[in-house]
PDB file of C-alpha atoms in Angstrom:
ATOM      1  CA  UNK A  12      55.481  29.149 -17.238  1.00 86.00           C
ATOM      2  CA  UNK A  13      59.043  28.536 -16.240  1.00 97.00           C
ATOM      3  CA  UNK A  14      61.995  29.536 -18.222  1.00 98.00           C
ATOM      4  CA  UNK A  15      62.842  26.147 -19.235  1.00 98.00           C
ATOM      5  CA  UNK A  16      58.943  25.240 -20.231  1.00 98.00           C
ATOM      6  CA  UNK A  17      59.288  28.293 -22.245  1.00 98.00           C
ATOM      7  CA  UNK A  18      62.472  27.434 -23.732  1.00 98.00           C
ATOM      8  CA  UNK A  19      61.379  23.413 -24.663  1.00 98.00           C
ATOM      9  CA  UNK A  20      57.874  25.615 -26.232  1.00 98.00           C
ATOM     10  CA  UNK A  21      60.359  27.250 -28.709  1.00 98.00           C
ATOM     11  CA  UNK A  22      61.739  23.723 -30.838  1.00 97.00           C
ATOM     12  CA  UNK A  23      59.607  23.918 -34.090  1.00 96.00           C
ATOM     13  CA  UNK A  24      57.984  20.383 -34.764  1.00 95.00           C
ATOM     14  CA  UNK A  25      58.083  19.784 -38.697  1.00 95.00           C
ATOM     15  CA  UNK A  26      55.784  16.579 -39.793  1.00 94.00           C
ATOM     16  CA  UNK A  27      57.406  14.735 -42.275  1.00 93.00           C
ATOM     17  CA  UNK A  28      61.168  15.378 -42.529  1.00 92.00           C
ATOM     18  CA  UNK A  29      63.570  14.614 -43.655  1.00 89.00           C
ATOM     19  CA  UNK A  30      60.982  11.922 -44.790  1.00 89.00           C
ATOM     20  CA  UNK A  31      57.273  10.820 -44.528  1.00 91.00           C
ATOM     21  CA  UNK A  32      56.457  10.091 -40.911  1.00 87.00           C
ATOM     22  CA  UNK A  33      59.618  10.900 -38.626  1.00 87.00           C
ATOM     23  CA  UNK A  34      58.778  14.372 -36.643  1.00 90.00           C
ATOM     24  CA  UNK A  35      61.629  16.780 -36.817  1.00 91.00           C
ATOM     25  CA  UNK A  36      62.462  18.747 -33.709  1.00 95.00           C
ATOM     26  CA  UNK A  37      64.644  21.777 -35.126  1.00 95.00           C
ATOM     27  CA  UNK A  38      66.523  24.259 -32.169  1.00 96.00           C
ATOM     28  CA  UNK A  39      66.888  26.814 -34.417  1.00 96.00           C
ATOM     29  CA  UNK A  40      63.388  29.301 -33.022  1.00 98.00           C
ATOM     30  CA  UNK A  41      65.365  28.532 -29.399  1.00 97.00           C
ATOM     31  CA  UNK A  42      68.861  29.627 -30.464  1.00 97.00           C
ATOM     32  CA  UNK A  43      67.486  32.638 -32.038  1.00 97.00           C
ATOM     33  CA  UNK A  44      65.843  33.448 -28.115  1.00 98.00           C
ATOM     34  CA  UNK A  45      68.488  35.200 -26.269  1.00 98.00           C
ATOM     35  CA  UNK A  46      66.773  34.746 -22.546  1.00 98.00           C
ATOM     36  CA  UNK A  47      65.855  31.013 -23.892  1.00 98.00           C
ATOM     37  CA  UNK A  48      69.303  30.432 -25.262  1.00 98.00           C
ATOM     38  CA  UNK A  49      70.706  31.583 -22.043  1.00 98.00           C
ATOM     39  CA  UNK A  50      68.426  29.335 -19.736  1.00 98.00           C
ATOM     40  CA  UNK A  51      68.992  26.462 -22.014  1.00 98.00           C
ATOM     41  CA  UNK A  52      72.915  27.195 -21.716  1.00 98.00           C
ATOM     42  CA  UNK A  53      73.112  26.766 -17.931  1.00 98.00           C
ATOM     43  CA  UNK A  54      71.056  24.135 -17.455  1.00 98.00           C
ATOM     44  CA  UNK A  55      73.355  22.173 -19.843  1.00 98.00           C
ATOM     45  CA  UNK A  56      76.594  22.964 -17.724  1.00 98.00           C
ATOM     46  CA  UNK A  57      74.938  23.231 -14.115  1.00 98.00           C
ATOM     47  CA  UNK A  58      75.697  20.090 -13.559  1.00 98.00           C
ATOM     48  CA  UNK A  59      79.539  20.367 -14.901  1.00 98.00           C
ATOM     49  CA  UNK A  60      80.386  23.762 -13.348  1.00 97.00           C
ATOM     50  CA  UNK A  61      83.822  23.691 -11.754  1.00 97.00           C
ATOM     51  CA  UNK A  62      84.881  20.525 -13.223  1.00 98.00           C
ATOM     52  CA  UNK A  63      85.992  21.379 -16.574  1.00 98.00           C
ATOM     53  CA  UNK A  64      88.866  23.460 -18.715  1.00 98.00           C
ATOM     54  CA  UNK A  65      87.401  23.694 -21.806  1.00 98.00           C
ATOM     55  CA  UNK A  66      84.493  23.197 -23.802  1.00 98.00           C
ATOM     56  CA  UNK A  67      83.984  21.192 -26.995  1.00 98.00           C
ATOM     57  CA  UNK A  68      81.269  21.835 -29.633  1.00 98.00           C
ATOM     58  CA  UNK A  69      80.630  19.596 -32.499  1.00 96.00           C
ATOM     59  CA  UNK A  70      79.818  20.966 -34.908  1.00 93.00           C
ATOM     60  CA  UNK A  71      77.561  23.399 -36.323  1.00 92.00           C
ATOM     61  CA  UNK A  72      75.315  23.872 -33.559  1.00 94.00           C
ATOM     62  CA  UNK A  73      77.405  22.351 -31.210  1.00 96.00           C
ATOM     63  CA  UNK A  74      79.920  24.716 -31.678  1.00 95.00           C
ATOM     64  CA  UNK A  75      77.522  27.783 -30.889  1.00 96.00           C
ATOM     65  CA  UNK A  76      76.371  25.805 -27.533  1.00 98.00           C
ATOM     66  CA  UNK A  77      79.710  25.636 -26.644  1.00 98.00           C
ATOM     67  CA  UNK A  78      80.879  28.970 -27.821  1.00 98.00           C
ATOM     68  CA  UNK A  79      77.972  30.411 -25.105  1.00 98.00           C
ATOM     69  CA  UNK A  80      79.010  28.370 -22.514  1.00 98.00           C
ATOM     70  CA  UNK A  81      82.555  28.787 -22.451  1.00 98.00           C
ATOM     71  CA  UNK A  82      82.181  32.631 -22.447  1.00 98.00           C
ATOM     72  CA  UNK A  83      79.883  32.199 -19.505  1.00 97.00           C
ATOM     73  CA  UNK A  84      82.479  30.071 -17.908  1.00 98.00           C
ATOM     74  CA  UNK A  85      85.290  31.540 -18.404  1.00 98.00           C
ATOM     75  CA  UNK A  86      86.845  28.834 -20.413  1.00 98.00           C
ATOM     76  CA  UNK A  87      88.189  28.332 -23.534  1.00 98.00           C
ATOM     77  CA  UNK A  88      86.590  26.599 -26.761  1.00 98.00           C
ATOM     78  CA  UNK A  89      87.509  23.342 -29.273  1.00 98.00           C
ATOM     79  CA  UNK A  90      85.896  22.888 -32.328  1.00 97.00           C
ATOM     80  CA  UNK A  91      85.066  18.985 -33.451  1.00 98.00           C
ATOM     81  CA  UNK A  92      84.901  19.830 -37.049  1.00 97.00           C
ATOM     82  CA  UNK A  93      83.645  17.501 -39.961  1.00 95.00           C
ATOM     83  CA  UNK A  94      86.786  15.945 -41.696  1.00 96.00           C
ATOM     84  CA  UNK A  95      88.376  18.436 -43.770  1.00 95.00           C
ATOM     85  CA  UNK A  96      87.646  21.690 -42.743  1.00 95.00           C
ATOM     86  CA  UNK A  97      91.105  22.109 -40.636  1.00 94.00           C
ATOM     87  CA  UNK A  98      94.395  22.836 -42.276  1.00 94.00           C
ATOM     88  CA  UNK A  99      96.112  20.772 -39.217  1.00 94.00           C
ATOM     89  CA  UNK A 100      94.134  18.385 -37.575  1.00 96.00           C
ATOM     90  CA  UNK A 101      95.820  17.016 -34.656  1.00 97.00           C
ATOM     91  CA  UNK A 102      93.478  13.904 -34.482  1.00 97.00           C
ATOM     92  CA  UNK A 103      90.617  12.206 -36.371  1.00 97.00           C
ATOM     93  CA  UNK A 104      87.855   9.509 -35.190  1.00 97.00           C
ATOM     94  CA  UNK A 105      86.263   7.859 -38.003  1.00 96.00           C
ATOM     95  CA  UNK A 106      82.238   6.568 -37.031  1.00 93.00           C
ATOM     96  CA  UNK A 107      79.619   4.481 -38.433  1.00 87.00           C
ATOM     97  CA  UNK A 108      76.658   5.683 -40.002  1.00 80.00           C
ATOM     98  CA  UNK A 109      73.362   4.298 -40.893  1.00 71.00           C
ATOM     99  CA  UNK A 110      74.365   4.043 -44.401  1.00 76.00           C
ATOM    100  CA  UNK A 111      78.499   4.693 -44.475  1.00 84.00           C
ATOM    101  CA  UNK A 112      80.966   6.613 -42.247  1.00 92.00           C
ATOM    102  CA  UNK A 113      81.578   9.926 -40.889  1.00 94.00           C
ATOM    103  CA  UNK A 114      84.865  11.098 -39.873  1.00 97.00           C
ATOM    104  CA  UNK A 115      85.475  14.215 -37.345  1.00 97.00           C
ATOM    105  CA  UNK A 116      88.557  16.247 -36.517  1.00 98.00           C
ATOM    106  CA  UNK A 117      90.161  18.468 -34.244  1.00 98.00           C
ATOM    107  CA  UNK A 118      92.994  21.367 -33.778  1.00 97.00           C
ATOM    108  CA  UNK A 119      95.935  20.785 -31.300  1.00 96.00           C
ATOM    109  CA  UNK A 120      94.831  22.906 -28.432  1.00 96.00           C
ATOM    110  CA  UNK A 121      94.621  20.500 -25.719  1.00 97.00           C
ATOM    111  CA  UNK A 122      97.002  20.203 -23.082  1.00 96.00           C
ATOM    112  CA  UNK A 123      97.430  16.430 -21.387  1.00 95.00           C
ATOM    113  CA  UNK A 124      94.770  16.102 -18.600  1.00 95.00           C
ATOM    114  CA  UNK A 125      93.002  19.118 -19.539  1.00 98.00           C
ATOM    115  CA  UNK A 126      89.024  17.958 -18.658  1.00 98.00           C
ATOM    116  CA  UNK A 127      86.667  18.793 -21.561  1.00 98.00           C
ATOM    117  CA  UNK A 128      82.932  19.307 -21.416  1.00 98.00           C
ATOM    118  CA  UNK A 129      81.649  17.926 -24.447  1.00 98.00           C
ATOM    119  CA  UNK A 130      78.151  19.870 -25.936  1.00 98.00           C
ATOM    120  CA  UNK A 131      75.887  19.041 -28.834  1.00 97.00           C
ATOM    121  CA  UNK A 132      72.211  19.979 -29.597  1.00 97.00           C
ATOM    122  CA  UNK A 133      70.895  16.464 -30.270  1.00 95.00           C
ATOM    123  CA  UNK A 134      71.441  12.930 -29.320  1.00 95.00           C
ATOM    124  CA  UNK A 135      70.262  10.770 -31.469  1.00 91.00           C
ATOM    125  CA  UNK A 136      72.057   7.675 -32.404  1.00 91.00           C
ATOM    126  CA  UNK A 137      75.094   8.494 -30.417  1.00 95.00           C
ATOM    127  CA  UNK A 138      77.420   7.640 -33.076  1.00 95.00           C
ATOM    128  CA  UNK A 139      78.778  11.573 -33.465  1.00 95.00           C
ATOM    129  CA  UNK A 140      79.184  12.025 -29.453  1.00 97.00           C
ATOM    130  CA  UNK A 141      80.906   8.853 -28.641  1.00 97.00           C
ATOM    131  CA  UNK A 142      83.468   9.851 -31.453  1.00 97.00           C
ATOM    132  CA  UNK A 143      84.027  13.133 -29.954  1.00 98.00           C
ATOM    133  CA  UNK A 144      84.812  11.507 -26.749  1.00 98.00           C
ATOM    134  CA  UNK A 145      87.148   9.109 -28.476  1.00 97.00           C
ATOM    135  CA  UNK A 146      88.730  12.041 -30.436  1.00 97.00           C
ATOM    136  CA  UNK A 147      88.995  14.437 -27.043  1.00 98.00           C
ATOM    137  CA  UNK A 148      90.536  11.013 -25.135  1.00 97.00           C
ATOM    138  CA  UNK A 149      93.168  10.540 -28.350  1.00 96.00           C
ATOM    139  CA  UNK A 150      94.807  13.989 -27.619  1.00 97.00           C
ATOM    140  CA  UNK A 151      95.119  13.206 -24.714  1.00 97.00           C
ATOM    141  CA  UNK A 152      92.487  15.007 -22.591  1.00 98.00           C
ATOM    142  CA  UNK A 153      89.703  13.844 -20.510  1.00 98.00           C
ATOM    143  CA  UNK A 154      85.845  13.949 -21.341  1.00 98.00           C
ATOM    144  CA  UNK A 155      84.441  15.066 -17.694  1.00 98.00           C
ATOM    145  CA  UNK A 156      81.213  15.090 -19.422  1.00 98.00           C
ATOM    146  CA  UNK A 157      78.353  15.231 -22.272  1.00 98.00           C
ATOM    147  CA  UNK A 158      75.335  17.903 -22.719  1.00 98.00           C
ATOM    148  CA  UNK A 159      72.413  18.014 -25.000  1.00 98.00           C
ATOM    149  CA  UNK A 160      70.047  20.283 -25.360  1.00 98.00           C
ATOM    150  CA  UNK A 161      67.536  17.639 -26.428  1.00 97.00           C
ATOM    151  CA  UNK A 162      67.490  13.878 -26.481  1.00 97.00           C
ATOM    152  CA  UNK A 163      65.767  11.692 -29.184  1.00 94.00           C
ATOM    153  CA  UNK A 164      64.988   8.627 -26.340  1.00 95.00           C
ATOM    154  CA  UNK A 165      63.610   6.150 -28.877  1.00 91.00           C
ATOM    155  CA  UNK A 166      66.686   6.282 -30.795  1.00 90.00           C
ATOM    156  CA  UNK A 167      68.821   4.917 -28.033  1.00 93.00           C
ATOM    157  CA  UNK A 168      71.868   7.043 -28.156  1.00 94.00           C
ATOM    158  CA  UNK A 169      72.537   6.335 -24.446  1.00 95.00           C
ATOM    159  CA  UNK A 170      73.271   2.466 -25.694  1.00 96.00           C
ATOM    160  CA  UNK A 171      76.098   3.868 -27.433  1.00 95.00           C
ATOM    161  CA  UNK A 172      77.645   6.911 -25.563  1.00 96.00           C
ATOM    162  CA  UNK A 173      76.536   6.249 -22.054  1.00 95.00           C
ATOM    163  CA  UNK A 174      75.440   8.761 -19.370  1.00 96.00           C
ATOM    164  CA  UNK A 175      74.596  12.515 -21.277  1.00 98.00           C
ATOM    165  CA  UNK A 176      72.766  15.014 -19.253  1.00 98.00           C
ATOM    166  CA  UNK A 177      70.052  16.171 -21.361  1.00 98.00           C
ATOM    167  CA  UNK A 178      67.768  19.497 -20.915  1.00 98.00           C
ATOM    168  CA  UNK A 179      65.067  17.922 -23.013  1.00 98.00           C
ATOM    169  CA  UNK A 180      63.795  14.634 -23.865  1.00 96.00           C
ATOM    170  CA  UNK A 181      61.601  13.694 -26.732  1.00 94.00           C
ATOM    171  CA  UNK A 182      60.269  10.506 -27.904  1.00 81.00           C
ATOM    172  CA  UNK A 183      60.636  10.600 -32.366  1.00 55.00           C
ATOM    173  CA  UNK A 184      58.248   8.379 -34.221  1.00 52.00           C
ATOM    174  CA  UNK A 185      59.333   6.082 -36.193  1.00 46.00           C
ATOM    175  CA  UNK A 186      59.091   6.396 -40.252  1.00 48.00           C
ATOM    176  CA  UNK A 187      55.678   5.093 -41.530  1.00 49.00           C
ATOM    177  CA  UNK A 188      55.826   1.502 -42.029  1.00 46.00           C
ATOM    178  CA  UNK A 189      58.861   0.553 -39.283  1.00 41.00           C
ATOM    179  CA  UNK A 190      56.623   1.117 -36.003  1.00 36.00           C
TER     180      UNK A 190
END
């Protein structure tokens, strides 16, 4: 088995969660892997290496992603927090949810031009990543790319963000009674 195969073994599949038939693919078992972690890390910024100045996590596990592959790189680290949780916030990007809005923030520690790597665990919807990228454009940097470690195809987050280079894919049912 190859390091990735062993890595994409390592996501726990819960039944039923958050609610009765959607199949929840939790990262946790493969961040708590150091060799798996680390396998998983440069695959998501092989394809990025050399061509960025920073990397952004959104958070939570975003931000250990990005933590890990900035110290690999060399690079520094922005945070994409959830609204409220900076005493300054130099920008925020409000986003629609399924049922309401979100709202994300981050500090002023980009520099004009500076080109940002954005990194998440999941794509899903897309909504959270395409906000990031509006939020990383607003202060004035540029978005040279995204990363997941694992994509959700059937829930078409590529419709809304556009290209993401993805480690995994996975196809989620859909809640019993919508297939």
């Amino acid at each position: 088995m190859d390091a990735l195969t062993r890595a994409e073994s390592l996501i726990a599949l819960t039944p039923d969660y958050p609610e009765p038939g959607v199949l929840f693919r939790d990262v946790s078992p493969l961040l708590a892997d150091g060799p798996a972690l680390r396998t998983v890390i440069e695959a998501l910024i092989a394809p990025f290496e050399g061509r960025f100045d920073i990397v952004a996590g959104i958070e939570a596990r975003g931000f250990l992603l990005a933590g890990y592959a900035a110290a690999l790189s060399g690079v520094g680290m922005l945070q994409i927090r959830k609204a409220g949780k900076l005493p300054r916030p130099a920008a925020a990007v409000s986003y629609a949810l399924e049922y309401g809005t979100a709202t994300i923030e981050a500090p002023g520690v980009l520099h004009d031009g500076e080109r940002v790597l954005l990194l998440d665990d999941v794509l899903a919807t897309g909504g959270t990543l395409a906000a990031a990228e509006s939020l990383v454009t607003e202060l004035g940097a540029t978005v040279v790319g995204a990363a997941v470690v694992l994509e959700l195809t059937e829930l078409r987050g590529r419709a809304v963000v556009g290209d993401v280079h993805t480690v995994f894919t996975a196809c989620r049912p859909a809640p019993a009674g919508r297939r």
